[in-house]
Amino acid sequence: MLAFRKLSPYSHHYYVVTHKTTIMIDPQTLIPLGLTAYEAGAYLSLLGRSSLTPPEVAARAKIPRQRAYDVLASLVAKGLCIEYGTNPKAFAAVDPHVALEYLASETAADLERRKQESAALATNLAVQLAPVFAQGRSHNDPLAYVEVLSGAARIAHRAVALAQGARKSVNSCIKSPLILSEQQNDAFMRTPIASGLRYRSLCDEPTLVDASVRSWLAQYRQMGMEIRVVPELPLKMQSFDDEIVLVSMQDPAGGPPSFTAVAIRNRGAVAMLNLAFEHLWCEATSFEG
């Protein structure tokens, strides 16, 4: 029979003892599966016995006695223990292989539901708030056309949104280290190309040392992207429809690469940067894959 005890009144760990082994268990390891600290402690206390009454669970798990009934009822609802008997009530743990697998699947399903609800809420709010934003743009603000983005996640999200919103053309300067993930790069390039607009990319030689970069560039060239190569690019830049340009600059501080990007919605600035792109494009060589 298993013997199950808490190490001390001040310890958060439990141990299960068999005649051969001692297994250390921390209730905190169960919390990511959707249990509270009290529920985790109660479930672990049940594992070492065939059944326990609520007062026994409270004593073994070191939880307030008045909370034991609620905690055990919650464990029953979550499929981690079963209740039987009425006088007195007793509870028994469900096999961890069954209970924890079910709990994990329920937690994953709940996260997916919340993800979908958050996405739907964001979409609905964006539709409702768009007129307010548009009205605010009617006021003359000398900095309204400048948007500063920090952090790879924000830059990647904005870049993909701009690319997917392009209707005429995209000019892109590709330079390592890359900011976008493989999935984000696919969204950044595949959607505009599929829409039939002109998509031109300049890539520098150091970036093409990476075989994976050469591979996906070759795929996009087959889809219709125009690609040329230059010895070196000073920075990352993408322009969209001659309306907006996104310039990403690597922060000079040491450590892992980090970036700050500036999105500029100003035709003069976009035209000037596109002139630089055209100059490099004319001197570049064809990408051979």
Tab-separated table of C-alpha atoms in Angstrom:
chain	number	residue	atom	x	y	z
A	1	MET	CA	0.000	0.000	0.000
A	2	LEU	CA	1.211	3.515	-0.777
A	3	ALA	CA	2.073	5.791	2.122
A	4	PHE	CA	1.517	9.482	1.346
A	5	ARG	CA	2.664	12.323	3.599
A	6	LYS	CA	3.584	15.961	3.517
A	7	LEU	CA	7.241	16.533	4.324
A	8	SER	CA	6.515	19.104	7.048
A	9	PRO	CA	3.949	21.788	7.902
A	10	TYR	CA	6.217	24.279	6.135
A	11	SER	CA	6.864	22.237	2.996
A	12	HIS	CA	4.970	22.550	-0.285
A	13	HIS	CA	6.141	19.118	-1.444
A	14	TYR	CA	4.573	15.726	-0.879
A	15	TYR	CA	6.116	12.316	-1.121
A	16	VAL	CA	4.621	8.977	-2.031
A	17	VAL	CA	6.432	6.017	-0.499
A	18	THR	CA	6.343	2.449	-1.747
A	19	HIS	CA	8.440	-0.388	-0.383
A	20	LYS	CA	11.044	0.408	-3.043
A	21	THR	CA	10.923	4.108	-3.942
A	22	THR	CA	10.112	7.559	-2.641
A	23	ILE	CA	8.550	9.967	-5.162
A	24	MET	CA	8.700	13.730	-4.553
A	25	ILE	CA	5.657	15.606	-5.811
A	26	ASP	CA	5.132	19.377	-5.870
A	27	PRO	CA	1.470	20.446	-6.115
A	28	GLN	CA	2.569	23.463	-8.165
A	29	THR	CA	3.302	21.121	-11.067
A	30	LEU	CA	-0.440	20.446	-11.408
A	31	ILE	CA	-1.526	24.080	-11.492
A	32	PRO	CA	-0.762	24.601	-15.238
A	33	LEU	CA	-3.338	21.873	-15.902
A	34	GLY	CA	-6.055	24.110	-14.477
A	35	LEU	CA	-6.050	23.177	-10.770
A	36	THR	CA	-5.880	25.555	-7.842
A	37	ALA	CA	-3.250	25.025	-5.151
A	38	TYR	CA	-5.893	23.569	-2.807
A	39	GLU	CA	-7.202	21.236	-5.532
A	40	ALA	CA	-3.698	20.034	-6.371
A	41	GLY	CA	-2.915	19.345	-2.729
A	42	ALA	CA	-6.221	17.547	-2.197
A	43	TYR	CA	-5.770	15.349	-5.272
A	44	LEU	CA	-2.243	14.402	-4.242
A	45	SER	CA	-3.451	13.559	-0.747
A	46	LEU	CA	-6.031	11.161	-2.207
A	47	LEU	CA	-3.463	9.284	-4.295
A	48	GLY	CA	-1.887	7.544	-1.316
A	49	ARG	CA	-5.094	6.031	0.073
A	50	SER	CA	-8.008	4.033	-1.270
A	51	SER	CA	-10.363	6.725	0.050
A	52	LEU	CA	-10.470	9.664	2.447
A	53	THR	CA	-13.166	11.708	4.128
A	54	PRO	CA	-13.165	15.512	3.678
A	55	PRO	CA	-11.701	16.116	7.170
A	56	GLU	CA	-8.923	13.627	6.417
A	57	VAL	CA	-8.183	15.352	3.107
A	58	ALA	CA	-8.081	18.727	4.868
A	59	ALA	CA	-5.629	17.406	7.442
A	60	ARG	CA	-3.361	15.659	4.937
A	61	ALA	CA	-3.399	18.444	2.327
A	62	LYS	CA	-3.122	21.229	4.936
A	63	ILE	CA	-6.119	23.112	3.571
A	64	PRO	CA	-8.830	24.818	5.690
A	65	ARG	CA	-11.353	22.236	6.838
A	66	GLN	CA	-14.313	24.394	5.768
A	67	ARG	CA	-12.901	24.489	2.227
A	68	ALA	CA	-12.385	20.742	1.865
A	69	TYR	CA	-15.949	19.998	0.707
A	70	ASP	CA	-15.882	22.671	-2.011
A	71	VAL	CA	-12.423	21.623	-3.165
A	72	LEU	CA	-13.413	17.965	-3.392
A	73	ALA	CA	-16.644	18.807	-5.214
A	74	SER	CA	-14.554	20.715	-7.762
A	75	LEU	CA	-12.223	17.721	-8.187
A	76	VAL	CA	-15.241	15.493	-8.815
A	77	ALA	CA	-16.508	17.927	-11.476
A	78	LYS	CA	-13.080	17.942	-13.125
A	79	GLY	CA	-12.917	14.145	-13.182
A	80	LEU	CA	-9.999	13.763	-10.763
A	81	CYS	CA	-11.832	11.938	-7.992
A	82	ILE	CA	-15.074	10.109	-7.315
A	83	GLU	CA	-17.472	10.435	-4.393
A	84	TYR	CA	-19.249	7.581	-2.703
A	85	GLY	CA	-21.109	6.977	0.536
A	86	THR	CA	-23.239	9.456	2.415
A	87	ASN	CA	-22.445	8.925	6.078
A	88	PRO	CA	-19.692	9.843	6.080
A	89	LYS	CA	-18.863	10.937	2.542
A	90	ALA	CA	-15.625	9.571	1.144
A	91	PHE	CA	-13.582	10.383	-1.917
A	92	ALA	CA	-11.129	8.374	-4.000
A	93	ALA	CA	-8.615	9.542	-6.610
A	94	VAL	CA	-9.054	8.636	-10.267
A	95	ASP	CA	-6.041	6.981	-11.924
A	96	PRO	CA	-3.611	9.821	-12.893
A	97	HIS	CA	-3.157	8.348	-16.398
A	98	VAL	CA	-6.866	8.853	-17.006
A	99	ALA	CA	-7.564	11.947	-14.914
A	100	LEU	CA	-4.607	14.085	-15.932
A	101	GLU	CA	-4.889	13.251	-19.634
A	102	TYR	CA	-8.542	14.311	-19.548
A	103	LEU	CA	-7.659	17.440	-17.567
A	104	ALA	CA	-4.961	18.363	-20.088
A	105	SER	CA	-7.383	17.986	-23.004
A	106	GLU	CA	-9.971	20.133	-21.219
A	107	THR	CA	-7.368	22.813	-20.478
A	108	ALA	CA	-6.247	22.854	-24.119
A	109	ALA	CA	-9.851	23.082	-25.320
A	110	ASP	CA	-10.523	25.949	-22.922
A	111	LEU	CA	-7.437	27.830	-24.160
A	112	GLU	CA	-8.566	27.354	-27.762
A	113	ARG	CA	-12.047	28.653	-26.902
A	114	ARG	CA	-10.561	31.703	-25.222
A	115	LYS	CA	-8.240	32.276	-28.190
A	116	GLN	CA	-11.186	32.220	-30.591
A	117	GLU	CA	-13.264	34.466	-28.328
A	118	SER	CA	-10.388	36.963	-28.053
A	119	ALA	CA	-9.932	37.003	-31.829
A	120	ALA	CA	-13.659	37.541	-32.396
A	121	LEU	CA	-13.750	40.293	-29.780
A	122	ALA	CA	-10.755	42.036	-31.343
A	123	THR	CA	-12.361	41.874	-34.792
A	124	ASN	CA	-15.678	43.268	-33.560
A	125	LEU	CA	-14.032	46.044	-31.580
A	126	ALA	CA	-11.826	46.976	-34.537
A	127	VAL	CA	-14.933	47.410	-36.710
A	128	GLN	CA	-16.628	49.536	-34.051
A	129	LEU	CA	-13.560	51.682	-33.354
A	130	ALA	CA	-12.491	52.196	-36.985
A	131	PRO	CA	-14.847	55.202	-37.548
A	132	VAL	CA	-13.470	56.874	-34.415
A	133	PHE	CA	-9.930	56.333	-35.664
A	134	ALA	CA	-10.819	57.659	-39.140
A	135	GLN	CA	-12.389	60.768	-37.641
A	136	GLY	CA	-9.261	61.389	-35.607
A	137	ARG	CA	-7.128	61.249	-38.754
A	138	SER	CA	-9.023	64.259	-40.112
A	139	HIS	CA	-7.229	66.487	-37.607
A	140	ASN	CA	-3.899	67.843	-38.753
A	141	ASP	CA	-1.172	66.213	-36.695
A	142	PRO	CA	2.381	66.626	-38.015
A	143	LEU	CA	3.370	63.239	-36.538
A	144	ALA	CA	0.230	61.324	-37.502
A	145	TYR	CA	2.047	59.663	-40.375
A	146	VAL	CA	4.828	58.219	-38.185
A	147	GLU	CA	4.397	55.004	-36.195
A	148	VAL	CA	7.242	53.655	-34.044
A	149	LEU	CA	7.244	49.915	-33.365
A	150	SER	CA	9.497	48.093	-30.919
A	151	GLY	CA	9.877	44.372	-30.415
A	152	ALA	CA	9.888	41.605	-33.014
A	153	ALA	CA	6.273	40.560	-32.366
A	154	ARG	CA	4.820	44.042	-32.974
A	155	ILE	CA	7.000	44.637	-36.023
A	156	ALA	CA	6.085	41.265	-37.518
A	157	HIS	CA	2.353	41.811	-36.918
A	158	ARG	CA	2.444	45.246	-38.552
A	159	ALA	CA	4.547	44.063	-41.491
A	160	VAL	CA	2.189	41.183	-42.285
A	161	ALA	CA	-0.843	43.488	-42.040
A	162	LEU	CA	0.737	46.029	-44.407
A	163	ALA	CA	1.718	43.334	-46.917
A	164	GLN	CA	-1.732	41.774	-46.894
A	165	GLY	CA	-3.283	45.218	-47.422
A	166	ALA	CA	-1.122	46.101	-50.437
A	167	ARG	CA	-2.955	46.406	-53.764
A	168	LYS	CA	-0.389	47.518	-56.365
A	169	SER	CA	3.211	46.806	-55.409
A	170	VAL	CA	5.657	45.784	-52.689
A	171	ASN	CA	9.374	46.585	-52.676
A	172	SER	CA	11.310	44.648	-50.044
A	173	CYS	CA	14.907	44.658	-48.793
A	174	ILE	CA	15.774	41.341	-47.111
A	175	LYS	CA	18.687	41.370	-44.680
A	176	SER	CA	19.646	39.016	-41.858
A	177	PRO	CA	18.958	38.516	-39.051
A	178	LEU	CA	15.329	37.987	-40.039
A	179	ILE	CA	12.542	39.384	-37.844
A	180	LEU	CA	9.631	37.322	-39.143
A	181	SER	CA	9.185	33.636	-38.429
A	182	GLU	CA	8.848	31.165	-41.297
A	183	GLN	CA	5.038	31.262	-40.955
A	184	GLN	CA	4.980	35.081	-40.828
A	185	ASN	CA	7.286	35.308	-43.848
A	186	ASP	CA	4.897	33.064	-45.743
A	187	ALA	CA	1.959	35.368	-44.931
A	188	PHE	CA	4.091	38.433	-45.741
A	189	MET	CA	4.982	37.163	-49.203
A	190	ARG	CA	2.461	34.591	-50.370
A	191	THR	CA	-0.728	36.693	-49.942
A	192	PRO	CA	0.495	39.754	-51.904
A	193	ILE	CA	1.976	37.585	-54.666
A	194	ALA	CA	-1.231	35.578	-54.942
A	195	SER	CA	-3.221	38.809	-55.383
A	196	GLY	CA	-1.313	39.554	-58.586
A	197	LEU	CA	0.568	42.704	-57.557
A	198	ARG	CA	4.198	43.324	-58.457
A	199	TYR	CA	6.469	42.066	-55.670
A	200	ARG	CA	10.205	42.829	-55.902
A	201	SER	CA	12.779	41.728	-53.326
A	202	LEU	CA	16.399	42.703	-52.913
A	203	CYS	CA	18.480	40.307	-50.826
A	204	ASP	CA	22.120	40.741	-49.831
A	205	GLU	CA	24.788	38.062	-50.157
A	206	PRO	CA	25.378	37.436	-46.417
A	207	THR	CA	21.692	36.583	-45.981
A	208	LEU	CA	21.801	34.056	-48.824
A	209	VAL	CA	24.444	32.034	-46.962
A	210	ASP	CA	21.459	30.521	-45.129
A	211	ALA	CA	20.261	27.606	-47.278
A	212	SER	CA	16.723	27.834	-45.876
A	213	VAL	CA	16.447	31.468	-47.035
A	214	ARG	CA	17.598	30.514	-50.535
A	215	SER	CA	15.068	27.681	-50.565
A	216	TRP	CA	11.982	29.744	-49.737
A	217	LEU	CA	13.084	32.604	-51.983
A	218	ALA	CA	13.298	30.103	-54.836
A	219	GLN	CA	9.736	29.003	-54.071
A	220	TYR	CA	8.428	32.576	-54.142
A	221	ARG	CA	10.300	33.307	-57.365
A	222	GLN	CA	8.378	30.454	-58.990
A	223	MET	CA	5.166	32.090	-57.758
A	224	GLY	CA	6.068	35.378	-59.454
A	225	MET	CA	8.306	37.331	-57.075
A	226	GLU	CA	11.144	39.243	-58.770
A	227	ILE	CA	14.388	38.756	-56.826
A	228	ARG	CA	17.804	40.311	-57.211
A	229	VAL	CA	20.982	40.177	-55.131
A	230	VAL	CA	23.331	42.921	-53.922
A	231	PRO	CA	26.607	42.585	-51.981
A	232	GLU	CA	25.261	44.382	-48.899
A	233	LEU	CA	22.096	46.120	-47.698
A	234	PRO	CA	22.282	48.871	-45.050
A	235	LEU	CA	18.928	47.994	-43.439
A	236	LYS	CA	15.582	46.288	-43.855
A	237	MET	CA	12.927	48.220	-45.764
A	238	GLN	CA	9.557	47.492	-47.317
A	239	SER	CA	7.348	49.918	-49.235
A	240	PHE	CA	3.697	49.282	-50.035
A	241	ASP	CA	1.739	50.878	-52.919
A	242	ASP	CA	3.946	53.989	-52.844
A	243	GLU	CA	1.872	54.975	-49.788
A	244	ILE	CA	3.693	53.672	-46.743
A	245	VAL	CA	7.188	52.434	-45.948
A	246	LEU	CA	8.385	50.261	-43.080
A	247	VAL	CA	12.033	50.673	-42.061
A	248	SER	CA	13.441	48.190	-39.515
A	249	MET	CA	16.675	49.079	-37.752
A	250	GLN	CA	18.706	46.700	-35.624
A	251	ASP	CA	19.384	48.136	-32.177
A	252	PRO	CA	23.131	48.698	-31.635
A	253	ALA	CA	23.192	47.228	-28.117
A	254	GLY	CA	24.888	43.870	-27.650
A	255	GLY	CA	23.139	40.614	-26.918
A	256	PRO	CA	20.419	38.914	-28.970
A	257	PRO	CA	19.319	40.931	-32.039
A	258	SER	CA	16.497	43.384	-31.349
A	259	PHE	CA	14.834	45.865	-33.662
A	260	THR	CA	12.976	49.153	-33.750
A	261	ALA	CA	10.843	49.876	-36.807
A	262	VAL	CA	9.303	53.060	-38.163
A	263	ALA	CA	6.237	52.976	-40.388
A	264	ILE	CA	5.909	56.229	-42.383
A	265	ARG	CA	2.745	57.076	-44.286
A	266	ASN	CA	4.096	59.964	-46.327
A	267	ARG	CA	4.388	59.889	-50.122
A	268	GLY	CA	7.505	62.062	-50.197
A	269	ALA	CA	9.391	59.813	-47.775
A	270	VAL	CA	8.192	56.689	-49.585
A	271	ALA	CA	9.256	58.136	-52.951
A	272	MET	CA	12.738	58.990	-51.649
A	273	LEU	CA	13.300	55.504	-50.228
A	274	ASN	CA	11.941	53.912	-53.406
A	275	LEU	CA	14.505	55.907	-55.398
A	276	ALA	CA	17.212	54.274	-53.280
A	277	PHE	CA	15.587	50.889	-53.904
A	278	GLU	CA	15.505	51.513	-57.683
A	279	HIS	CA	19.187	52.486	-57.663
A	280	LEU	CA	20.141	49.238	-55.898
A	281	TRP	CA	17.768	47.243	-58.094
A	282	CYS	CA	19.407	48.476	-61.303
A	283	GLU	CA	22.885	47.486	-60.054
A	284	ALA	CA	21.810	44.132	-58.566
A	285	THR	CA	22.288	40.721	-60.141
A	286	SER	CA	19.609	38.124	-60.784
A	287	PHE	CA	18.886	35.606	-58.055
A	288	GLU	CA	19.877	32.132	-59.222
A	289	GLY	CA	18.348	30.143	-56.358
